[in-house]
Coordinates of N, CA and C in Angstrom, one line a residue:
Chain R
A1 N 8.0 25.3 6.9 CA 7.4 24.6 6.7 C 8.5 23.6 5.4
Q2 N 9.1 22.7 5.2 CA 9.4 21.8 4.2 C 8.6 21.6 3.3
T3 N 9.9 21.4 2.0 CA 9.1 21.2 0.7 C 9.9 20.5 0.2
V4 N 9.4 19.3 -1.1 CA 9.8 18.3 -1.2 C 9.3 18.3 -2.9
T5 N 9.6 18.4 -3.8 CA 9.7 17.6 -5.7 C 10.2 17.5 -6.2
Q6 N 9.2 16.5 -6.6 CA 9.8 15.8 -7.6 C 9.5 15.4 -8.6
S7 N 10.0 15.7 -9.9 CA 9.5 16.5 -11.3 C 8.6 15.5 -12.4
Q8 N 9.9 14.0 -11.6 CA 9.8 13.2 -12.7 C 8.8 12.3 -12.4
P9 N 7.6 12.0 -12.7 CA 6.8 11.4 -12.0 C 7.5 9.3 -13.1
E10 N 7.4 9.2 -13.6 CA 7.7 8.4 -14.7 C 9.3 8.3 -14.7
M11 N 10.1 7.9 -15.0 CA 11.5 7.2 -15.6 C 11.7 6.3 -15.8
S12 N 12.1 5.0 -16.9 CA 13.2 3.7 -17.3 C 13.9 4.1 -17.7
V13 N 14.7 2.5 -17.2 CA 15.7 2.8 -17.5 C 16.3 0.9 -18.6
Q14 N 17.2 0.0 -19.4 CA 17.7 -0.8 -20.3 C 18.5 -1.2 -18.1
E15 N 18.4 -2.6 -19.0 CA 18.9 -3.3 -17.6 C 21.0 -3.0 -17.3
A16 N 21.0 -2.7 -16.8 CA 22.5 -2.5 -16.4 C 23.1 -1.5 -17.0
E17 N 22.3 -0.1 -17.1 CA 22.0 2.0 -17.3 C 22.2 1.8 -16.3
T18 N 22.7 3.0 -16.3 CA 22.6 4.3 -15.2 C 21.7 5.2 -15.2
V19 N 20.7 5.3 -14.5 CA 19.6 5.7 -14.5 C 19.9 7.2 -13.2
T20 N 19.1 9.2 -13.5 CA 19.2 9.5 -12.5 C 18.1 10.6 -12.7
L21 N 17.6 10.5 -10.8 CA 16.6 10.9 -10.1 C 16.4 12.0 -9.2
S22 N 15.4 13.0 -9.8 CA 15.9 14.1 -8.8 C 15.3 13.9 -8.6
C23 N 15.5 15.3 -7.7 CA 14.9 15.7 -6.4 C 14.6 17.1 -6.6
T24 N 14.1 17.6 -5.7 CA 14.9 18.9 -5.5 C 13.6 20.0 -3.9
Y25 N 14.7 20.5 -3.0 CA 13.5 20.9 -1.8 C 13.6 22.1 -1.8
D26 N 13.1 23.1 -0.7 CA 13.3 24.0 0.0 C 12.4 24.4 1.5
T27 N 14.1 24.9 2.0 CA 13.9 25.2 3.5 C 14.3 26.6 4.2
S28 N 14.0 26.8 5.3 CA 14.8 27.6 4.9 C 15.7 27.4 6.7
E29 N 15.7 26.1 6.8 CA 16.9 25.2 7.9 C 18.3 24.5 7.1
S30 N 18.6 24.7 8.4 CA 20.5 24.8 6.8 C 20.8 23.3 7.3
N31 N 20.3 22.6 8.8 CA 20.7 21.5 9.7 C 19.8 20.8 10.2
Y32 N 19.5 19.7 8.2 CA 18.9 18.1 8.3 C 19.4 16.9 7.5
Y33 N 18.5 16.3 7.5 CA 19.0 15.7 6.6 C 18.0 14.3 4.8
L34 N 18.6 13.9 4.3 CA 17.8 14.0 3.5 C 18.2 12.6 3.1
F35 N 16.2 11.9 2.8 CA 17.0 10.2 1.7 C 16.3 10.3 0.9
W36 N 16.9 9.0 0.5 CA 15.9 8.5 -0.3 C 15.1 6.9 0.2
Y37 N 13.6 6.9 -0.1 CA 13.2 5.6 -0.4 C 12.9 5.1 -1.3
K38 N 12.4 3.7 -1.0 CA 12.4 2.4 -2.0 C 10.4 2.2 -1.7
Q39 N 10.6 2.2 -2.7 CA 8.7 1.1 -2.3 C 8.2 -0.1 -3.4
P40 N 9.2 -1.0 -3.1 CA 8.3 -1.6 -4.7 C 7.5 -1.8 -4.4
P41 N 6.7 -3.1 -6.1 CA 5.2 -3.2 -5.7 C 4.8 -4.0 -4.4
S42 N 5.8 -4.9 -3.5 CA 5.6 -5.0 -2.2 C 4.5 -4.4 -1.3
R43 N 4.9 -3.3 -2.1 CA 4.5 -1.5 -0.7 C 5.7 -1.0 0.2
Q44 N 7.0 -2.1 0.5 CA 7.4 -2.1 2.5 C 8.3 -0.7 1.7
M45 N 7.9 -0.1 2.0 CA 8.7 0.9 2.5 C 10.1 0.7 2.6
I46 N 11.3 1.3 1.6 CA 13.2 0.4 2.7 C 13.6 1.7 2.3
L47 N 14.8 2.2 3.0 CA 15.5 2.7 3.1 C 16.6 3.4 2.0
V48 N 16.9 3.4 1.6 CA 18.1 3.8 0.0 C 19.2 4.3 0.9
I49 N 18.9 5.8 1.0 CA 20.1 6.0 1.1 C 20.2 8.2 2.1
R50 N 20.8 7.8 2.2 CA 20.3 8.8 3.1 C 21.8 10.1 3.3
Q51 N 21.3 11.4 3.8 CA 22.8 11.7 3.0 C 22.4 13.0 4.4
E52 N 23.9 13.6 5.4 CA 23.7 14.6 6.3 C 23.7 16.0 4.8
A53 N 23.3 17.0 5.9 CA 23.1 18.2 5.1 C 24.5 18.9 5.6
Y54 N 25.4 18.7 6.9 CA 26.8 19.4 6.9 C 27.6 18.4 6.5
K55 N 27.6 17.2 5.9 CA 28.2 17.0 5.0 C 28.4 17.2 3.6
Q56 N 29.2 17.5 3.3 CA 30.3 18.5 1.8 C 29.5 16.9 1.1
Q57 N 30.9 15.4 2.0 CA 31.0 14.3 0.8 C 29.6 14.1 0.5
N58 N 29.6 12.8 -0.3 CA 28.5 12.7 -1.1 C 28.4 11.4 -0.6
A59 N 27.1 10.5 -0.3 CA 26.7 9.5 0.3 C 26.7 8.9 -0.6
T60 N 27.4 7.4 -0.6 CA 27.0 6.0 -1.7 C 27.6 4.8 -0.4
E61 N 25.9 3.9 -1.6 CA 25.6 2.6 -1.1 C 25.3 1.9 -1.9
N62 N 26.9 1.0 -2.6 CA 27.5 0.6 -3.2 C 26.6 0.9 -4.2
R63 N 25.6 0.2 -5.3 CA 25.3 0.6 -6.5 C 24.4 2.6 -6.9
F64 N 24.7 2.9 -5.3 CA 23.8 3.7 -5.8 C 24.6 4.9 -4.7
S65 N 24.8 6.2 -5.6 CA 25.2 7.5 -5.2 C 24.2 8.7 -5.4
V66 N 24.3 9.7 -4.3 CA 24.1 11.0 -4.5 C 23.9 12.0 -5.4
N67 N 23.7 13.3 -5.8 CA 24.4 13.9 -5.9 C 23.6 15.6 -5.7
F68 N 24.4 15.7 -4.3 CA 23.7 16.8 -3.2 C 24.3 17.9 -3.6
Q69 N 23.5 19.1 -3.9 CA 23.5 20.1 -4.5 C 23.3 21.0 -3.5
K70 N 24.2 21.8 -2.1 CA 22.8 22.5 -0.7 C 22.5 23.6 -0.9
A71 N 23.9 24.5 -2.3 CA 23.5 25.6 -2.4 C 22.1 25.8 -3.2
A72 N 22.1 25.0 -4.6 CA 20.3 24.6 -5.1 C 19.9 24.6 -5.2
K73 N 19.9 23.1 -3.6 CA 18.4 22.6 -2.7 C 18.7 21.9 -3.6
S74 N 19.7 20.6 -4.4 CA 19.2 19.6 -4.6 C 19.9 18.1 -4.7
F75 N 19.0 17.3 -4.5 CA 19.3 16.4 -3.9 C 18.8 15.1 -5.0
S76 N 18.9 15.0 -6.1 CA 18.9 13.5 -6.6 C 20.2 12.2 -6.3
L77 N 18.9 11.1 -7.2 CA 19.7 9.1 -6.6 C 20.4 9.0 -8.6
K78 N 21.4 8.7 -8.2 CA 22.4 7.8 -9.2 C 21.8 6.2 -8.8
I79 N 21.4 5.6 -9.4 CA 20.9 4.2 -10.1 C 22.7 3.6 -11.5
S80 N 23.8 3.3 -10.4 CA 23.9 2.2 -11.4 C 23.8 0.9 -11.7
D81 N 23.5 0.4 -13.2 CA 24.6 -0.5 -13.1 C 22.9 -1.9 -12.5
S82 N 21.9 -0.6 -13.5 CA 20.5 -1.4 -13.0 C 19.9 -2.5 -13.1
Q83 N 19.7 -2.8 -11.9 CA 18.7 -4.2 -12.4 C 17.6 -3.9 -12.3
L84 N 16.3 -5.7 -12.4 CA 15.1 -5.5 -13.3 C 14.5 -5.1 -11.0
G85 N 15.0 -5.7 -10.4 CA 14.9 -5.8 -8.4 C 14.5 -4.1 -8.4
D86 N 15.8 -3.6 -8.6 CA 14.7 -1.8 -8.3 C 13.7 -1.3 -9.2
T87 N 13.5 -2.3 -10.1 CA 11.6 -1.3 -10.3 C 11.0 -1.2 -10.0
A88 N 10.9 0.1 -8.7 CA 10.1 0.5 -7.9 C 9.8 2.1 -7.5
M89 N 9.1 2.6 -7.4 CA 8.4 3.8 -6.9 C 9.5 4.0 -5.8
Y90 N 10.5 6.1 -5.9 CA 11.3 5.9 -5.1 C 11.0 7.5 -4.8
F91 N 11.3 7.6 -3.2 CA 10.8 8.7 -2.8 C 11.7 9.3 -2.5
C92 N 12.6 11.4 -2.2 CA 13.3 11.6 -1.8 C 12.4 11.6 -0.6
A93 N 12.4 12.3 0.4 CA 12.5 12.6 2.1 C 13.5 13.5 2.1
F94 N 12.6 14.3 3.4 CA 13.5 15.7 4.1 C 13.0 15.5 5.9
M95 N 13.7 15.8 7.0 CA 13.9 15.6 8.1 C 15.1 16.5 8.8
K96 N 14.1 17.4 9.6 CA 15.1 18.9 10.0 C 15.5 18.2 11.4
R97 N 16.1 18.4 11.0 CA 17.4 18.3 12.2 C 17.9 19.4 13.6
Y98 N 16.8 18.6 14.8 CA 17.7 19.7 15.2 C 17.6 20.3 16.0
A99 N 18.3 21.6 17.0 CA 19.0 22.0 17.9 C 19.4 20.5 19.4
G100 N 21.0 21.3 18.7 CA 20.4 19.3 20.2 C 21.2 18.3 19.1
G101 N 21.0 18.2 18.6 CA 21.8 17.0 17.8 C 20.3 15.8 17.6
T102 N 19.6 16.1 18.1 CA 17.9 15.3 17.8 C 16.8 15.3 17.3
S103 N 16.9 14.6 16.1 CA 15.7 13.8 15.3 C 13.8 14.6 15.3
Y104 N 13.0 14.8 15.7 CA 11.4 14.7 16.2 C 11.7 13.9 15.3
G105 N 12.2 13.8 13.8 CA 11.6 12.4 12.9 C 10.7 13.3 12.3
K106 N 10.0 13.4 12.0 CA 9.1 14.1 10.6 C 9.3 13.7 9.3
L107 N 9.4 13.2 8.4 CA 9.8 12.9 7.0 C 8.7 13.0 6.6
T108 N 8.7 14.3 5.3 CA 8.5 14.9 4.6 C 8.7 14.2 3.5
F109 N 7.8 13.7 2.0 CA 8.2 13.0 1.6 C 7.2 14.2 -0.3
G110 N 8.8 13.8 -1.4 CA 8.1 14.5 -2.1 C 7.3 13.1 -3.0
Q111 N 6.1 13.7 -4.6 CA 5.1 12.5 -5.3 C 5.7 11.5 -5.4
G112 N 6.9 11.2 -5.1 CA 7.5 10.2 -5.6 C 8.3 10.1 -7.2
T113 N 9.1 9.8 -7.9 CA 9.2 9.2 -8.9 C 9.5 6.7 -9.6
I114 N 8.9 7.1 -11.4 CA 8.2 5.2 -10.8 C 9.5 4.9 -11.9
L115 N 10.1 4.2 -10.4 CA 11.3 4.1 -12.2 C 11.1 2.3 -12.5
T116 N 11.7 1.8 -13.3 CA 10.8 0.5 -14.4 C 11.6 0.2 -15.3
V117 N 13.0 -0.6 -14.5 CA 13.2 -1.7 -15.5 C 13.5 -2.8 -15.8
H118 N 14.2 -2.5 -17.7 CA 13.4 -2.8 -18.3 C 14.1 -3.8 -19.0
P119 N 14.2 -5.5 -19.0 CA 15.4 -6.0 -19.3 C 16.0 -5.9 -21.1
Chain C
D1 N 12.7 -8.4 5.7 CA 12.0 -7.3 7.3 C 12.5 -6.9 8.1
S2 N 11.4 -5.5 8.5 CA 11.9 -4.4 9.1 C 11.9 -4.2 10.6
G3 N 11.4 -5.1 11.0 CA 11.0 -6.2 12.3 C 10.4 -5.0 13.2
V4 N 9.0 -4.4 11.9 CA 8.2 -3.5 12.5 C 6.7 -4.4 12.2
T5 N 6.0 -4.6 13.4 CA 4.9 -5.5 12.5 C 3.2 -4.4 12.8
Q6 N 2.2 -4.2 12.1 CA 1.3 -4.2 11.9 C -0.2 -5.2 11.4
T7 N -0.8 -5.3 11.4 CA -2.8 -5.8 12.0 C -2.8 -4.8 11.6
P8 N -4.7 -5.4 10.9 CA -4.0 -5.7 10.4 C -3.5 -5.9 8.4
K9 N -3.6 -7.2 7.5 CA -2.8 -5.9 6.6 C -3.9 -5.4 5.9
H10 N -5.4 -5.7 6.0 CA -6.3 -5.0 5.2 C -7.6 -5.1 6.2
L11 N -7.8 -3.6 5.1 CA -8.9 -4.1 6.0 C -10.8 -3.2 5.3
I12 N -11.5 -4.1 5.3 CA -12.7 -3.6 4.3 C -14.1 -2.7 5.2
T13 N -14.0 -1.3 5.3 CA -15.6 -0.9 6.1 C -15.8 0.2 5.2
A14 N -17.2 0.7 5.6 CA -18.4 0.9 5.9 C -17.4 2.9 6.0
T15 N -18.5 3.3 5.4 CA -18.1 5.0 5.7 C -19.5 5.1 6.7
G16 N -18.3 6.2 7.8 CA -19.9 6.0 8.9 C -17.9 5.3 10.2
Q17 N -18.0 4.2 9.4 CA -18.3 3.0 11.3 C -15.9 3.6 11.3
R18 N -15.9 3.2 12.3 CA -14.7 3.5 13.6 C -14.0 2.1 13.1
V19 N -12.5 2.4 13.4 CA -11.6 0.7 12.1 C -10.4 1.8 13.7
T20 N -9.6 0.6 14.3 CA -8.0 1.1 14.6 C -7.2 0.2 14.0
L21 N -6.4 0.4 14.1 CA -4.9 -0.3 14.2 C -3.8 -0.1 14.3
R22 N -3.1 -1.2 14.4 CA -2.4 -2.2 15.6 C -0.8 -1.1 14.8
C23 N 0.7 -1.1 15.7 CA 1.9 -1.1 15.5 C 2.4 -1.5 16.5
S24 N 3.7 -2.9 16.5 CA 4.6 -2.7 17.5 C 6.3 -2.7 16.7
P25 N 6.1 -1.5 16.9 CA 7.7 -1.0 16.7 C 8.3 -2.1 16.7
R26 N 9.8 -1.5 16.7 CA 10.7 -2.5 16.8 C 11.4 -3.8 17.6
S27 N 11.6 -3.9 18.9 CA 12.3 -4.2 19.8 C 13.5 -2.8 19.9
G28 N 13.6 -2.0 21.4 CA 13.8 -1.5 22.2 C 14.4 0.0 20.8
D29 N 12.8 0.4 19.8 CA 12.6 1.3 19.4 C 11.7 2.1 20.7
L30 N 11.5 2.9 21.1 CA 10.6 4.0 21.7 C 9.6 5.0 20.7
S31 N 9.9 5.9 19.9 CA 9.5 6.0 18.7 C 8.9 5.5 18.2
V32 N 7.4 6.2 17.6 CA 6.6 5.0 16.6 C 6.0 6.6 16.4
Y33 N 6.6 6.2 14.2 CA 5.0 7.1 13.1 C 4.6 7.2 12.8
W34 N 3.7 7.4 12.6 CA 2.5 7.3 11.3 C 2.0 8.1 10.9
Y35 N 2.5 7.5 9.8 CA 1.7 7.9 7.8 C 1.1 7.5 7.1
Q36 N 0.6 7.9 6.3 CA -0.8 7.9 5.2 C -0.7 8.2 3.5
Q37 N -1.0 7.6 3.4 CA -0.5 7.0 1.7 C -2.0 6.9 0.8
S38 N -2.0 8.0 -0.2 CA -3.0 8.3 -0.6 C -2.9 9.2 -2.0
L39 N -3.7 7.9 -2.7 CA -3.1 8.3 -4.3 C -3.3 10.5 -4.3
D40 N -4.5 10.9 -3.8 CA -4.9 12.2 -3.4 C -3.6 13.4 -2.8
Q41 N -2.6 12.1 -2.1 CA -2.6 14.1 -1.0 C -0.9 12.9 -0.8
G42 N -0.7 11.0 -1.7 CA 0.8 11.7 -1.8 C 1.1 10.3 -0.2
L43 N 3.0 10.8 0.3 CA 1.6 10.5 1.4 C 2.7 11.4 2.5
Q44 N 2.0 11.5 3.5 CA 1.7 12.0 4.7 C 2.4 12.2 5.3
F45 N 3.2 13.3 6.8 CA 2.8 12.6 8.0 C 1.9 12.7 8.6
L46 N 1.5 11.6 9.8 CA 0.5 12.0 10.5 C 0.4 12.6 12.2
I47 N 1.0 11.6 12.4 CA 1.5 11.2 14.2 C 2.9 10.6 14.7
Q48 N 4.4 11.5 15.4 CA 4.7 10.9 16.4 C 4.4 10.2 17.9
Y49 N 4.6 9.9 18.2 CA 4.7 8.8 19.6 C 5.9 9.0 19.9
Y50 N 7.0 9.8 21.3 CA 7.6 9.0 21.8 C 7.7 8.7 23.5
N51 N 7.6 7.2 23.0 CA 7.7 6.7 25.0 C 6.0 7.0 25.2
G52 N 5.6 6.8 24.7 CA 3.7 7.1 25.8 C 3.5 8.6 25.0
E53 N 3.8 9.4 25.2 CA 4.2 10.1 24.8 C 3.7 11.1 23.4
E54 N 3.1 12.3 23.1 CA 3.0 12.9 21.2 C 4.1 13.2 21.3
R55 N 5.0 13.2 20.7 CA 5.9 14.3 20.1 C 5.8 15.5 19.0
A56 N 4.4 14.7 17.9 CA 4.8 15.6 16.6 C 3.3 15.1 16.2
K57 N 2.9 16.3 15.4 CA 1.7 16.0 15.5 C 1.7 16.7 13.6
G58 N 1.8 16.0 12.4 CA 1.5 16.2 11.5 C -0.1 16.2 10.4
N59 N -0.7 15.6 10.0 CA -1.5 17.3 9.0 C -2.4 15.6 9.4
I60 N -2.9 15.1 10.6 CA -3.7 14.5 10.8 C -5.2 15.5 11.3
L61 N -6.0 14.5 10.8 CA -7.8 14.9 10.9 C -7.9 15.3 12.8
E62 N -9.0 15.5 12.5 CA -9.2 15.7 13.5 C -10.0 14.5 13.7
R63 N -10.3 14.0 13.6 CA -11.5 12.3 13.2 C -10.2 11.2 14.1
F64 N -9.0 11.5 13.8 CA -8.0 10.3 13.7 C -7.2 10.2 15.0
S65 N -6.6 10.1 16.3 CA -5.8 10.1 17.0 C -5.6 8.9 17.4
A66 N -3.8 8.3 17.6 CA -3.2 7.9 18.4 C -2.9 7.3 19.1
Q67 N -2.6 6.9 20.0 CA -1.8 6.1 21.5 C -1.3 5.7 21.0
Q68 N 0.0 5.7 22.3 CA 1.3 4.3 21.9 C 0.6 4.2 24.1
F69 N 1.1 2.4 23.7 CA 0.3 2.0 25.5 C 1.9 1.5 25.7
P70 N 2.0 1.4 27.2 CA 3.5 1.2 27.9 C 4.4 0.4 28.1
D71 N 3.6 -1.0 26.7 CA 4.7 -1.8 25.8 C 5.0 -0.5 24.6
L72 N 4.8 -0.7 24.2 CA 5.5 0.7 23.1 C 4.2 0.5 22.0
H73 N 4.0 -0.6 21.7 CA 3.2 -0.5 21.1 C 2.1 1.0 20.0
S74 N 1.5 0.7 19.4 CA 1.0 2.0 18.7 C -0.7 1.7 18.4
E75 N -1.7 2.3 18.8 CA -2.7 2.5 18.2 C -2.9 3.1 17.2
L76 N -3.3 3.4 15.7 CA -4.4 4.5 15.5 C -5.5 4.6 15.1
N77 N -6.7 5.6 15.5 CA -8.2 5.0 15.5 C -8.6 6.2 14.1
L78 N -9.4 5.3 13.2 CA -9.7 6.2 12.2 C -11.4 6.4 12.8
S79 N -12.0 6.7 13.3 CA -13.4 7.2 13.6 C -14.3 8.2 12.6
S80 N -16.0 8.2 12.1 CA -16.4 8.7 10.8 C -16.0 8.0 9.2
L81 N -15.5 7.1 9.8 CA -14.7 7.0 8.1 C -15.1 8.1 7.0
E82 N -14.5 7.9 6.2 CA -15.1 9.2 4.7 C -14.1 7.6 3.9
L83 N -15.2 8.2 2.5 CA -14.4 7.3 1.1 C -13.2 7.8 1.0
G84 N -12.7 9.7 1.5 CA -11.1 9.4 0.9 C -10.7 9.4 1.7
D85 N -10.6 8.9 3.3 CA -9.5 8.0 4.2 C -9.0 6.8 3.8
S86 N -9.5 5.8 2.0 CA -8.7 5.3 1.7 C -7.0 5.6 1.7
A87 N -7.0 4.6 2.2 CA -5.8 4.2 2.0 C -4.8 3.5 2.2
L88 N -2.8 3.3 2.2 CA -2.5 2.5 3.1 C -1.5 3.5 4.2
Y89 N -2.1 2.6 5.1 CA -1.3 3.8 6.4 C -0.4 2.7 6.9
F90 N 1.0 3.8 7.2 CA 2.2 2.9 8.0 C 2.1 3.7 9.1
C91 N 3.2 2.2 9.0 CA 4.1 2.2 10.4 C 5.0 2.5 10.8
A92 N 5.8 3.3 11.3 CA 7.7 3.1 11.5 C 7.9 3.9 12.6
S93 N 8.9 3.1 13.1 CA 9.5 2.7 14.9 C 11.1 3.5 14.3
S94 N 11.4 4.3 15.3 CA 13.1 4.1 15.6 C 14.0 4.5 17.6
E95 N 15.0 4.3 17.5 CA 15.3 4.6 18.5 C 14.4 5.8 20.1
G96 N 14.8 6.9 18.8 CA 14.2 7.8 20.7 C 13.7 8.8 20.3
G97 N 16.0 9.2 18.8 CA 15.5 10.6 19.2 C 16.9 10.8 20.4
I98 N 17.9 9.4 20.6 CA 18.9 10.6 21.0 C 20.1 10.5 19.9
S99 N 19.7 9.3 19.3 CA 21.2 10.5 18.5 C 21.1 10.7 18.1
L100 N 22.4 11.5 16.4 CA 22.0 12.5 15.8 C 21.4 12.0 14.4
L101 N 21.0 11.8 14.5 CA 20.1 10.6 12.9 C 19.3 9.5 13.1
D102 N 17.7 9.5 14.2 CA 16.8 9.0 14.3 C 16.4 7.8 13.1
E103 N 16.9 7.0 13.3 CA 16.7 6.0 11.1 C 15.6 5.4 11.7
Q104 N 14.4 5.7 11.5 CA 12.8 4.9 11.0 C 12.9 4.1 9.9
Y105 N 12.3 2.9 11.0 CA 11.7 1.4 10.1 C 10.6 1.5 9.8
F106 N 10.6 1.3 8.6 CA 8.5 0.8 7.9 C 8.4 -0.4 8.3
G107 N 6.3 0.1 9.3 CA 6.1 -1.6 8.9 C 5.6 -1.7 7.2
P108 N 4.9 -3.0 7.0 CA 4.2 -3.0 5.5 C 3.7 -2.5 5.4
G109 N 2.9 -2.1 6.4 CA 1.3 -1.0 6.6 C 0.3 -1.9 5.4
T110 N -0.8 -1.7 6.5 CA -2.3 -2.1 6.8 C -3.5 -0.1 5.2
R111 N -4.1 -1.6 4.9 CA -4.6 -0.7 3.9 C -6.2 -0.9 3.6
L112 N -6.5 0.2 3.9 CA -7.9 0.1 4.6 C -9.0 0.6 3.1
T113 N -9.6 -0.2 3.1 CA -10.6 1.2 2.4 C -12.4 0.5 2.6
V114 N -13.0 2.4 2.2 CA -13.7 2.6 2.7 C -14.7 2.4 1.9
T115 N -16.2 1.9 1.7 CA -17.1 1.9 1.1 C -17.8 2.4 1.6

């Protein structure tokens, strides 16, 4: 079984600054995907960024980037130029990739980190 | 808007009762997933259906059941409700596991309160 740990229950940052959210995971699998989801006060779950474990290059989506360290089983999210709209709970999630490439889709989530961006 | 719809948005019921939560996936998506988000358990996977058949099961209680209908919408049935079942229930959908990465799109959730 996989476990995902987010050790920072809450974080805060000033608008326009950079913040990094931490995530570690434990798995015996070699093929998997990692995700960061954002849950604003509206409660909607929004995919922020994803990383395929077989890719060494860190994923980037505009102001969001990850630092994926496979050997250390670490997957942190960096938010640059923080904006007020980034205020939300952020979840790190793991998905196993099965042989043949298909994914059965079960997401295992961490406990979440509440991020507050201050003006 | 993810394209996944869930009804109702809010549901308040008493202990011992039974409720049905409904989910309509995005057009063309064959897989439906149910997740429960509670203060105690966090966000956890309950069950997945693919084109009408159960594909994966998570921490779903025996009092809970789900199904996916021929039109691909899904229902999650919760019975003999307890106070601890109060949670936000999410449905997500994806194309169906054919592609290498089957991205899931989440609905807005149903907030269940058991009193």
